[in-house]
Amino acid sequence: MTQKAKSVLRDALSLAPEQRAEIAAELLDSLDPPAAEDAEAAARLWAHEIERRARRALADPAGGEAWQTVRERTARMLKDQ
């Protein structure tokens, strides 16, 4: 293992378990890129999910959370990381 790899590993091991899990998942995904048909299936699933969410939002325009509330919560979460 190179010095750079050792340094990256040492830094990664100092992170919280959730962050290490995210990094591990990304690294594993990078080793075996999805097949074209998997990418097409994922795109179809995302399109379906977006349509489902859009229909739900249009059915109840007053539903959900105010943008300001979501924005403040997200800013706090990012600050805590």
PDB file of C-alpha atoms in Angstrom:
ATOM      1  CA  MET A   1       0.000   0.000   0.000  1.00  0.00           C
ATOM      2  CA  THR A   2       1.374   3.409  -0.935  1.00  0.00           C
ATOM      3  CA  GLN A   3       1.932   6.174   1.607  1.00  0.00           C
ATOM      4  CA  LYS A   4      -0.959   8.107   0.058  1.00  0.00           C
ATOM      5  CA  ALA A   5      -3.279   5.100   0.418  1.00  0.00           C
ATOM      6  CA  LYS A   6      -2.156   4.615   4.033  1.00  0.00           C
ATOM      7  CA  SER A   7      -2.836   8.274   4.744  1.00  0.00           C
ATOM      8  CA  VAL A   8      -6.299   8.085   3.173  1.00  0.00           C
ATOM      9  CA  LEU A   9      -7.066   4.917   5.159  1.00  0.00           C
ATOM     10  CA  ARG A  10      -5.877   6.495   8.417  1.00  0.00           C
ATOM     11  CA  ASP A  11      -8.071   9.556   7.781  1.00  0.00           C
ATOM     12  CA  ALA A  12     -11.057   7.400   6.840  1.00  0.00           C
ATOM     13  CA  LEU A  13     -10.728   5.286   9.970  1.00  0.00           C
ATOM     14  CA  SER A  14     -11.011   8.426  12.098  1.00  0.00           C
ATOM     15  CA  LEU A  15     -14.508   9.144  10.727  1.00  0.00           C
ATOM     16  CA  ALA A  16     -17.831   8.201  12.304  1.00  0.00           C
ATOM     17  CA  PRO A  17     -19.172   4.726  11.433  1.00  0.00           C
ATOM     18  CA  GLU A  18     -21.883   6.118   9.117  1.00  0.00           C
ATOM     19  CA  GLN A  19     -19.320   8.118   7.164  1.00  0.00           C
ATOM     20  CA  ARG A  20     -16.986   5.123   6.890  1.00  0.00           C
ATOM     21  CA  ALA A  21     -19.890   3.017   5.612  1.00  0.00           C
ATOM     22  CA  GLU A  22     -20.698   5.613   2.943  1.00  0.00           C
ATOM     23  CA  ILE A  23     -17.067   5.719   1.818  1.00  0.00           C
ATOM     24  CA  ALA A  24     -16.853   1.920   1.770  1.00  0.00           C
ATOM     25  CA  ALA A  25     -20.003   1.694  -0.355  1.00  0.00           C
ATOM     26  CA  GLU A  26     -18.674   4.269  -2.819  1.00  0.00           C
ATOM     27  CA  LEU A  27     -15.329   2.475  -3.087  1.00  0.00           C
ATOM     28  CA  LEU A  28     -17.009  -0.888  -3.678  1.00  0.00           C
ATOM     29  CA  ASP A  29     -19.310   0.621  -6.299  1.00  0.00           C
ATOM     30  CA  SER A  30     -16.308   2.076  -8.095  1.00  0.00           C
ATOM     31  CA  LEU A  31     -14.734  -1.368  -8.488  1.00  0.00           C
ATOM     32  CA  ASP A  32     -17.627  -2.888 -10.402  1.00  0.00           C
ATOM     33  CA  PRO A  33     -19.450  -0.322 -12.534  1.00  0.00           C
ATOM     34  CA  PRO A  34     -23.063  -1.235 -13.307  1.00  0.00           C
ATOM     35  CA  ALA A  35     -23.871  -2.915 -16.576  1.00  0.00           C
ATOM     36  CA  ALA A  36     -25.719  -0.834 -19.169  1.00  0.00           C
ATOM     37  CA  GLU A  37     -28.964  -2.685 -18.500  1.00  0.00           C
ATOM     38  CA  ASP A  38     -28.616  -1.983 -14.757  1.00  0.00           C
ATOM     39  CA  ALA A  39     -28.181   1.726 -15.495  1.00  0.00           C
ATOM     40  CA  GLU A  40     -31.261   1.687 -17.724  1.00  0.00           C
ATOM     41  CA  ALA A  41     -33.292  -0.089 -15.039  1.00  0.00           C
ATOM     42  CA  ALA A  42     -32.117   2.412 -12.427  1.00  0.00           C
ATOM     43  CA  ALA A  43     -33.093   5.299 -14.707  1.00  0.00           C
ATOM     44  CA  ARG A  44     -36.577   3.814 -15.175  1.00  0.00           C
ATOM     45  CA  LEU A  45     -36.980   3.346 -11.417  1.00  0.00           C
ATOM     46  CA  TRP A  46     -35.884   6.923 -10.722  1.00  0.00           C
ATOM     47  CA  ALA A  47     -38.290   8.243 -13.361  1.00  0.00           C
ATOM     48  CA  HIS A  48     -41.110   6.288 -11.711  1.00  0.00           C
ATOM     49  CA  GLU A  49     -40.144   7.614  -8.268  1.00  0.00           C
ATOM     50  CA  ILE A  50     -39.976  11.212  -9.507  1.00  0.00           C
ATOM     51  CA  GLU A  51     -43.393  10.869 -11.098  1.00  0.00           C
ATOM     52  CA  ARG A  52     -44.816   9.367  -7.889  1.00  0.00           C
ATOM     53  CA  ARG A  53     -43.447  12.223  -5.801  1.00  0.00           C
ATOM     54  CA  ALA A  54     -44.649  14.849  -8.274  1.00  0.00           C
ATOM     55  CA  ARG A  55     -48.174  13.405  -8.265  1.00  0.00           C
ATOM     56  CA  ARG A  56     -48.196  13.387  -4.453  1.00  0.00           C
ATOM     57  CA  ALA A  57     -47.017  17.012  -4.342  1.00  0.00           C
ATOM     58  CA  LEU A  58     -49.604  18.124  -6.900  1.00  0.00           C
ATOM     59  CA  ALA A  59     -52.383  16.304  -5.036  1.00  0.00           C
ATOM     60  CA  ASP A  60     -51.605  18.246  -1.832  1.00  0.00           C
ATOM     61  CA  PRO A  61     -49.802  21.520  -2.603  1.00  0.00           C
ATOM     62  CA  ALA A  62     -50.038  22.592   1.052  1.00  0.00           C
ATOM     63  CA  GLY A  63     -48.488  19.343   2.297  1.00  0.00           C
ATOM     64  CA  GLY A  64     -44.903  18.764   3.256  1.00  0.00           C
ATOM     65  CA  GLU A  65     -42.533  21.097   5.079  1.00  0.00           C
ATOM     66  CA  ALA A  66     -41.757  24.727   4.472  1.00  0.00           C
ATOM     67  CA  TRP A  67     -38.536  25.250   2.523  1.00  0.00           C
ATOM     68  CA  GLN A  68     -37.132  27.468   5.286  1.00  0.00           C
ATOM     69  CA  THR A  69     -37.592  24.646   7.835  1.00  0.00           C
ATOM     70  CA  VAL A  70     -35.876  22.102   5.608  1.00  0.00           C
ATOM     71  CA  ARG A  71     -33.075  24.524   4.784  1.00  0.00           C
ATOM     72  CA  GLU A  72     -32.382  25.315   8.459  1.00  0.00           C
ATOM     73  CA  ARG A  73     -32.413  21.627   9.432  1.00  0.00           C
ATOM     74  CA  THR A  74     -30.044  20.755   6.592  1.00  0.00           C
ATOM     75  CA  ALA A  75     -27.683  23.581   7.522  1.00  0.00           C
ATOM     76  CA  ARG A  76     -27.591  22.326  11.127  1.00  0.00           C
ATOM     77  CA  MET A  77     -26.902  18.770   9.970  1.00  0.00           C
ATOM     78  CA  LEU A  78     -24.053  19.887   7.722  1.00  0.00           C
ATOM     79  CA  LYS A  79     -22.606  22.054  10.477  1.00  0.00           C
ATOM     80  CA  ASP A  80     -22.592  19.086  12.884  1.00  0.00           C
ATOM     81  CA  GLN A  81     -20.572  16.917  10.492  1.00  0.00           C
TER      82      GLN A  81
END
